[in-house]
mmCIF file of C-alpha atoms in Angstrom:
data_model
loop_
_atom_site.group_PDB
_atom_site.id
_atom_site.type_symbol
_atom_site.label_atom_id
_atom_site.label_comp_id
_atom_site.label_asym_id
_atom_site.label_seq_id
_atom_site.Cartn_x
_atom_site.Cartn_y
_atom_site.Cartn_z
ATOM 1 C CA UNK A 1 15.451 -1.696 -2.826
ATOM 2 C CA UNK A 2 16.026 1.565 -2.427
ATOM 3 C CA UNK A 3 13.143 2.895 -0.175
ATOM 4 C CA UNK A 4 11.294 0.716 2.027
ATOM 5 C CA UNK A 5 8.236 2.493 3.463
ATOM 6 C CA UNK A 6 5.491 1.767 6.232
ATOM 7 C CA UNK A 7 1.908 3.254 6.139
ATOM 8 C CA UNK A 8 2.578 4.435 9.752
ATOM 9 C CA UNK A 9 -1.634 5.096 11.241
ATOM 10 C CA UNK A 10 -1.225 8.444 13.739
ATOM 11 C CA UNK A 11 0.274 8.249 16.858
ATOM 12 C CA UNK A 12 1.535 4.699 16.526
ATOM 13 C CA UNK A 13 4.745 3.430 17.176
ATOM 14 C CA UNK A 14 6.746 1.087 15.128
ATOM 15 C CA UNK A 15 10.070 -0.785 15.453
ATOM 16 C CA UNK A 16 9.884 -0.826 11.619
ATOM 17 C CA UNK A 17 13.498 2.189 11.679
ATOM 18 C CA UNK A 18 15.469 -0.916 13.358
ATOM 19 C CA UNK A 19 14.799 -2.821 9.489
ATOM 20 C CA UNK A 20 15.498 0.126 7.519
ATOM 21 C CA UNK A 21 11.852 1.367 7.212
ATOM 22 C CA UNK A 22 10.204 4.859 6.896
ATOM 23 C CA UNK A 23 7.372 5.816 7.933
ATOM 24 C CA UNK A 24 4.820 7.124 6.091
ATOM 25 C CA UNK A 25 2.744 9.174 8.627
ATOM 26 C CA UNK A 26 -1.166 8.178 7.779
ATOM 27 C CA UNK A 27 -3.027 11.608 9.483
ATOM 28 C CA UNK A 28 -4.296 13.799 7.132
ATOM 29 C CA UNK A 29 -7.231 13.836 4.456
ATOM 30 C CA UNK A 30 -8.557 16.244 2.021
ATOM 31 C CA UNK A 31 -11.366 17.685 3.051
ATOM 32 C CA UNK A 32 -14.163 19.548 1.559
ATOM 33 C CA UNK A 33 -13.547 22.875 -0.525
ATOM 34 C CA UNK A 34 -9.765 21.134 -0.951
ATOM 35 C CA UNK A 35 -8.855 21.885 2.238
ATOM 36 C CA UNK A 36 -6.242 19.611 3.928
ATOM 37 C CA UNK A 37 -7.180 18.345 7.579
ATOM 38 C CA UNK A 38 -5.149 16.315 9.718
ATOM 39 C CA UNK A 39 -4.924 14.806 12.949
ATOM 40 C CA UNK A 40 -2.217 16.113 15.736
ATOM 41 C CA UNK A 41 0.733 14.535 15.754
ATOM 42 C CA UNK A 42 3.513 15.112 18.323
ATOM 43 C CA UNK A 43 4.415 18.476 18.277
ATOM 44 C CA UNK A 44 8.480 17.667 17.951
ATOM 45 C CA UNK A 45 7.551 14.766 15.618
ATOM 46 C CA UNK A 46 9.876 15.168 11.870
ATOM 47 C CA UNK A 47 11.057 13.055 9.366
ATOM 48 C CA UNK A 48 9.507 10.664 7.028
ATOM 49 C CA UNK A 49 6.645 11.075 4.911
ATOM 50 C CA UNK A 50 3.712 12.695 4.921
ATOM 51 C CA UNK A 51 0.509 10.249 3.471
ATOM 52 C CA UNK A 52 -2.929 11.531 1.632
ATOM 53 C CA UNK A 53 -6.107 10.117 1.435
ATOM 54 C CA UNK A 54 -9.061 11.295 0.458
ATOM 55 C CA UNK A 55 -11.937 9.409 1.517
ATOM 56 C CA UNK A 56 -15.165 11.244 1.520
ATOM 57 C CA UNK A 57 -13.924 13.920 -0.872
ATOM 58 C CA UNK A 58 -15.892 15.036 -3.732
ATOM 59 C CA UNK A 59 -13.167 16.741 -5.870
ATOM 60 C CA UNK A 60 -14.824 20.182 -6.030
ATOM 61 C CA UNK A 61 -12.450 23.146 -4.729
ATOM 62 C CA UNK A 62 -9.308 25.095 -5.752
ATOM 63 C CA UNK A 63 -6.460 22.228 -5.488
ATOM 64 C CA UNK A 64 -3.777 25.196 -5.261
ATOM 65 C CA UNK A 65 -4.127 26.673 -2.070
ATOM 66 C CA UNK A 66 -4.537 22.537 -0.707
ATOM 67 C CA UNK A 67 -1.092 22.297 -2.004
ATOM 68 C CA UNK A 68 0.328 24.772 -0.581
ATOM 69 C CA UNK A 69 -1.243 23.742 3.116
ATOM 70 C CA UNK A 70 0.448 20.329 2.005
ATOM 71 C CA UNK A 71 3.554 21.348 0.889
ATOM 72 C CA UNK A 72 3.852 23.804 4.148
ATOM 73 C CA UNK A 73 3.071 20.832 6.273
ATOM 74 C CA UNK A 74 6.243 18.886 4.807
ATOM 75 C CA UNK A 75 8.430 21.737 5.228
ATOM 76 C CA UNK A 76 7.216 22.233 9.175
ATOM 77 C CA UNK A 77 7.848 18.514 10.082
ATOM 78 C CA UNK A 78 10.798 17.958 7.745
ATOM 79 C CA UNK A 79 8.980 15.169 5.527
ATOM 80 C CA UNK A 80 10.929 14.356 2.518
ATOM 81 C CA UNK A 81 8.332 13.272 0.258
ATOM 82 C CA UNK A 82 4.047 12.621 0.365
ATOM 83 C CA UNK A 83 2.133 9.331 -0.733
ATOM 84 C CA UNK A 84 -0.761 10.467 -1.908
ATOM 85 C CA UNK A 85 -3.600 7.476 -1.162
ATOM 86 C CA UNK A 86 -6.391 8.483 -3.467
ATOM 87 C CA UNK A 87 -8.562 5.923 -4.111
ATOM 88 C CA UNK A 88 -10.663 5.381 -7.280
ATOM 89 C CA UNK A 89 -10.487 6.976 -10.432
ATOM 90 C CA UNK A 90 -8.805 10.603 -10.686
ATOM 91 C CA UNK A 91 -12.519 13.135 -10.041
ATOM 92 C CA UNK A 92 -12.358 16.912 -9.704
ATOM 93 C CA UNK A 93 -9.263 18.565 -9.021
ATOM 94 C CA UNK A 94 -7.265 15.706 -7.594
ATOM 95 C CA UNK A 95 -5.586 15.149 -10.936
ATOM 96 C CA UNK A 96 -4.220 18.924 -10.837
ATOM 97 C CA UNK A 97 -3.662 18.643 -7.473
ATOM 98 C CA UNK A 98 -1.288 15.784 -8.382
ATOM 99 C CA UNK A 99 0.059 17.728 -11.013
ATOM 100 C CA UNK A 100 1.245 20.736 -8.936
ATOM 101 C CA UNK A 101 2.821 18.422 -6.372
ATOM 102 C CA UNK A 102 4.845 16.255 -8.283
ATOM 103 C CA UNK A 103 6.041 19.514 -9.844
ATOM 104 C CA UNK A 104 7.078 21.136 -6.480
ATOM 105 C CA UNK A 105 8.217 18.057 -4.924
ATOM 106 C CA UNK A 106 11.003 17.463 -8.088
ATOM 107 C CA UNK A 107 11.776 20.623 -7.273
ATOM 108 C CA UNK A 108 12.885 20.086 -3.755
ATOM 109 C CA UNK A 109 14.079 16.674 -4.316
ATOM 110 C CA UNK A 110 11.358 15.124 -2.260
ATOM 111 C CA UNK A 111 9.815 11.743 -3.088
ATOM 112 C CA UNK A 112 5.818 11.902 -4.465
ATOM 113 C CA UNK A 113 3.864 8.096 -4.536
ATOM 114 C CA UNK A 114 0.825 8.576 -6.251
ATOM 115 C CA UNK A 115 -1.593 5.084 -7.891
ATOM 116 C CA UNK A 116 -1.469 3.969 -11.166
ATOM 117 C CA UNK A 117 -4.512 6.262 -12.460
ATOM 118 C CA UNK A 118 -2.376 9.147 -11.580
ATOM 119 C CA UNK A 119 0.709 8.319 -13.376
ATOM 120 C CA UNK A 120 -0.612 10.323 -16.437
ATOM 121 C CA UNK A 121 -0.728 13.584 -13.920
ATOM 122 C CA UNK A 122 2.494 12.944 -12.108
ATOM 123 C CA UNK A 123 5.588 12.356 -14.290
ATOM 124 C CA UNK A 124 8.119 12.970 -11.867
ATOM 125 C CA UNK A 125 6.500 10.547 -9.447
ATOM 126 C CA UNK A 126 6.835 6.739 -8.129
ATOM 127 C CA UNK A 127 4.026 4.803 -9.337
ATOM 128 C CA UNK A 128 2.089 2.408 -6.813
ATOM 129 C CA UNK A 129 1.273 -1.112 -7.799
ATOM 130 C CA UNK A 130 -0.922 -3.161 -5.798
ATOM 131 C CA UNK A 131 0.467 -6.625 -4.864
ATOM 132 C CA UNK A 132 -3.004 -8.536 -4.635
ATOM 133 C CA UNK A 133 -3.882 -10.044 -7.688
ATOM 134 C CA UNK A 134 -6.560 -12.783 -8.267
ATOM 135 C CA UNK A 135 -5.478 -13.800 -11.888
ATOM 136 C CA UNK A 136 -2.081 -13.490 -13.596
ATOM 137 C CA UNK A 137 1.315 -13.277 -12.169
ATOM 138 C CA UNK A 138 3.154 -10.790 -9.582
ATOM 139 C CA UNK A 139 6.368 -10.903 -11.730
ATOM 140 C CA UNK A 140 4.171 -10.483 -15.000
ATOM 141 C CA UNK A 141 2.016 -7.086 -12.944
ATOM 142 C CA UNK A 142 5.488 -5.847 -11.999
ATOM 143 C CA UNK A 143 7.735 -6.242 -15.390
ATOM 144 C CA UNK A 144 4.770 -4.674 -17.353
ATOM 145 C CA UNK A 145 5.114 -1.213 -14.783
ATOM 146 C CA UNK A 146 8.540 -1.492 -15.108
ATOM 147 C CA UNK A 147 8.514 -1.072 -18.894
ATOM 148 C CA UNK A 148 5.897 1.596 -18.960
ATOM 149 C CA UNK A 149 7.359 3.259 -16.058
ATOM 150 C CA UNK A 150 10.989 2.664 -15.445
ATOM 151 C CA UNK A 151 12.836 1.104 -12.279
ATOM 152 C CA UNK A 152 13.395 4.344 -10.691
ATOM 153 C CA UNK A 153 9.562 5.076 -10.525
ATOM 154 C CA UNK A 154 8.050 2.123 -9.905
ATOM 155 C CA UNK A 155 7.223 1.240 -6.315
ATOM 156 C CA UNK A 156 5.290 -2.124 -5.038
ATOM 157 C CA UNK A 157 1.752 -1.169 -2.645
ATOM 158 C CA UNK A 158 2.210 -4.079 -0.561
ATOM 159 C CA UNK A 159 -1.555 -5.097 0.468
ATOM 160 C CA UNK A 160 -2.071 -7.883 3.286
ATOM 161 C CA UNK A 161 -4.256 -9.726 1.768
ATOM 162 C CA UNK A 162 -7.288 -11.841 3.866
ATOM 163 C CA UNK A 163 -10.058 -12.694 0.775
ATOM 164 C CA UNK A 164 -12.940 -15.130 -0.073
ATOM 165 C CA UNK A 165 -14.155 -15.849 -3.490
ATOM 166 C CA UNK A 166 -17.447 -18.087 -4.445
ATOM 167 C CA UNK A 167 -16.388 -19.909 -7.268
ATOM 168 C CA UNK A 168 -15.560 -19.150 -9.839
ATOM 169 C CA UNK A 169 -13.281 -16.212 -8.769
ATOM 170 C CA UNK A 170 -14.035 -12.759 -10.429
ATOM 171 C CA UNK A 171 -12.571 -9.518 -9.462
ATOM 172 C CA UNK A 172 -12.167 -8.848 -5.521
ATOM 173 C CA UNK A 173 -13.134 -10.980 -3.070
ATOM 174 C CA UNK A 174 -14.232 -10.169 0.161
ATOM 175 C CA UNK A 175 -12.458 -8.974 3.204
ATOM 176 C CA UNK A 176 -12.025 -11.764 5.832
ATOM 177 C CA UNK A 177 -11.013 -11.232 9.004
ATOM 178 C CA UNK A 178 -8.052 -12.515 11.063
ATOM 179 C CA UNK A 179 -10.204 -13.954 13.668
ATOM 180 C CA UNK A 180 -12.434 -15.375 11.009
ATOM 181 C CA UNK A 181 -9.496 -16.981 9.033
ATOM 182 C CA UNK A 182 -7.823 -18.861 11.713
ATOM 183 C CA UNK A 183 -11.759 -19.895 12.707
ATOM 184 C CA UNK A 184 -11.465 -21.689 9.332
ATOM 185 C CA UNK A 185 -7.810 -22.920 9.499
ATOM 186 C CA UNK A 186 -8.768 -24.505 12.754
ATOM 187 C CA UNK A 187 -11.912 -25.896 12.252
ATOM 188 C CA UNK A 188 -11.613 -27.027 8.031
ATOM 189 C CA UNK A 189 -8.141 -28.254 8.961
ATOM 190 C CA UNK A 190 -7.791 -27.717 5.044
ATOM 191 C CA UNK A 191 -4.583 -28.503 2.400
ATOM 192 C CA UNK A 192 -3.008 -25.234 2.163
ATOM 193 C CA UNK A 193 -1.236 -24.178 -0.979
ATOM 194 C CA UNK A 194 1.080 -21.470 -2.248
ATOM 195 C CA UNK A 195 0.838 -20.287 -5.077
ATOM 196 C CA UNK A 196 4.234 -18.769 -6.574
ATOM 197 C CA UNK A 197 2.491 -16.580 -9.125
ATOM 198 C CA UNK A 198 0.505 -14.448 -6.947
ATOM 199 C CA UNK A 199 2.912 -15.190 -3.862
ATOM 200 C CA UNK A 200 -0.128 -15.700 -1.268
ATOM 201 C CA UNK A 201 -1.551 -18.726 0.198
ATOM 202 C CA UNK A 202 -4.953 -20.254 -0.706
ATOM 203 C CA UNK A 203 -7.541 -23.287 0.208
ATOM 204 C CA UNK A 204 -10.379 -24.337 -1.203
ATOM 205 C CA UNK A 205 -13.527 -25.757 1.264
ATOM 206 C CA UNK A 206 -17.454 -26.162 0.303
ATOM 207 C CA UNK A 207 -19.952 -23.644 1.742
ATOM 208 C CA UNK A 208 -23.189 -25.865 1.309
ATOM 209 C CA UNK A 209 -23.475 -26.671 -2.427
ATOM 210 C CA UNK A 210 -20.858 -23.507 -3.310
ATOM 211 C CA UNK A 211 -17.415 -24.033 -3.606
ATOM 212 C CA UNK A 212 -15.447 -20.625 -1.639
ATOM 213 C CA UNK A 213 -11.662 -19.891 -2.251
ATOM 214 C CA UNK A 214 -9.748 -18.078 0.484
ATOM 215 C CA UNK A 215 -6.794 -15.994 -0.710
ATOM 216 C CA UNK A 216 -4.316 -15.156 2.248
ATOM 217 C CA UNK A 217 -1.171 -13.362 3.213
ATOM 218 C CA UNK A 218 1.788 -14.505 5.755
ATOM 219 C CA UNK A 219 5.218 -12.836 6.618
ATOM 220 C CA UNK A 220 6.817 -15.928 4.013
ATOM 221 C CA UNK A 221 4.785 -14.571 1.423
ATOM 222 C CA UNK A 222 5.179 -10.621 2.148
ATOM 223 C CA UNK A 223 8.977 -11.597 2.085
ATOM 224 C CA UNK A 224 8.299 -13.824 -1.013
ATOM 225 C CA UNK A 225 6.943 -10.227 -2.980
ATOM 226 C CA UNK A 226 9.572 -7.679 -1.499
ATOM 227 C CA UNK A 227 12.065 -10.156 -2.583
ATOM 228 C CA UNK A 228 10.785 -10.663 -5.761
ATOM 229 C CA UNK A 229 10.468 -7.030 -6.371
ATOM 230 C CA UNK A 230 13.851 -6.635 -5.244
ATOM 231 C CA UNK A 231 15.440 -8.987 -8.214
ATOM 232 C CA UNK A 232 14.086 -6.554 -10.437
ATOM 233 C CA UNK A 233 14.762 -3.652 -9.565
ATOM 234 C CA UNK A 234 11.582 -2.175 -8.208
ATOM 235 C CA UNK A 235 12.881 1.076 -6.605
ATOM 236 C CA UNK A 236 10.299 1.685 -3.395
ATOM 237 C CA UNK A 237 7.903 -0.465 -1.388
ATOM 238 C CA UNK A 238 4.691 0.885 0.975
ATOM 239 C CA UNK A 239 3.852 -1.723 3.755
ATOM 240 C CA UNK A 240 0.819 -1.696 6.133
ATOM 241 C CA UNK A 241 2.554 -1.161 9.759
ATOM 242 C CA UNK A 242 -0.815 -2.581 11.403
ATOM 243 C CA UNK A 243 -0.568 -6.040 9.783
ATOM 244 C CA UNK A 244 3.382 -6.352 9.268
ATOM 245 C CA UNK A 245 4.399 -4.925 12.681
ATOM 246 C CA UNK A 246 4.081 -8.389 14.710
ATOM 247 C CA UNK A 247 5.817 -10.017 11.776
ATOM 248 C CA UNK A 248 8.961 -7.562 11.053
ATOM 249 C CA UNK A 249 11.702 -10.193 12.356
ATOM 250 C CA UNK A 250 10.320 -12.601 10.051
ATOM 251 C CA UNK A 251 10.404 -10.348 7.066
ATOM 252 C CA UNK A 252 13.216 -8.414 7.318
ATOM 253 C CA UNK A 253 15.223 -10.260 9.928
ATOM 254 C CA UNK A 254 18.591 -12.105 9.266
ATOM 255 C CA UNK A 255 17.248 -15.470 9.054
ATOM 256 C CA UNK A 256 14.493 -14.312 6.381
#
């Protein structure tokens, strides 16, 4: 793979360089009236990427000038390319915003991530694809970007995945946490499977008369996705440093 990234949250550290990882710095937004905010970083900080999001934004605003706060940014801290986090469906200006920087950053050679719903806007840029699924096939997800997309611009959105789903499953299920999974692990004591499609872990236990379905993640099956997106050909990955960060060794290291 050719670029290995991790959604770095500000002023964290990571031992994620040591594996060949870059980080993606997670500390700015876009704001109302377009205008990009951010929080401080070290002052002699450079490198990596700069990362987007743009929670609580309504879309209303002049997306040039928020580019060029953006692309100013990069060029002060020597980023080499932006992942832009937007989530939900292109609204407002976002989808010219995304325009105007994939156009600049081909121009300076630097690397632009946008999601799927922005690939239409963005046609220079690597295209995110979520790794959770709850139906279907990873490998199946990942060959159908790579036709519509290419292998140089498609890049794998590597989500760690804690989920629970009343049966039957539809759509998302909902967020579990750690504390709460290992609660159940412990106390259910339940048969664990893997399932090689998805490449997560799931049981099955009864919640009074409703039958639940928990959907989970692991370093084997985070290193079960990057390496199948690595056989073919996926160009880029974007990991979450919070979740992998404990588990890097066992991901990445020699003996993986």
């Amino acid at each position: 793979m050719k670029e290995l990234l991790l959604a770095l949250p500000a002023g964290r550290e990571t031992g994620g360089r040591s594996y060949g990882l870059t980080p993606a710095h997670m500390a700015y937004r876009i704001g109302p009236g377009s205008k990009l905010l951010g929080i401080r970083l070290p002052q002699g900080l450079r490198g990596g990427l700069m990362q987007v999001d743009c929670a609580g934004y309504d879309g209303v605003g002049d997306p040039v000038g928020c580019c060029r706060q953006i692309l100013g940014e990069c060029r002060r801290r020597s980023f080499r390319g932006i992942v832009c986090d937007f989530e939900g469906p292109p609204t407002g200006c976002l989808p010219k915003l995304a325009e105007i920087l994939d156009r600049n950053c081909a121009a300076q050679g630097w690397a632009l991530y946008v999601p799927e719903c922005y690939a239409p806007h963005a046609s220079h840029a690597r295209v995110l694809i979520p790794s959770a699924l709850t139906h279907g096939t990873l490998d199946r997800r990942l060959c159908g970007a790579l036709e519509r997309y290419g292998k140089e611009r498609t890049a794998l959105a590597v989500e760690w995945v804690r989920e629970e789903f009343p049966l039957p499953a539809r759509g998302r299920g909902e967020p579990m946490a750690q504390g709460r999974l290992e609660e159940l692990l412990h106390r259910l004591e339940p048969a664990v499977f893997f399932d090689r499609g998805l490449c997560a872990h799931y049981f099955t236990y009864m919640k009074g008369p409703q039958a639940h379905f928990v959907l989970f993640d692991t370093p084997r099956s985070i290193r079960e996705k990057l390496g199948l997106a690595n056989r073919l050909g996926v160009a880029a990955a974007l990991l979450p440093q919070p979740e992998v960060e404990e588990h890097l060794e066992e991901i990445f290291g020699p003996g993986a």
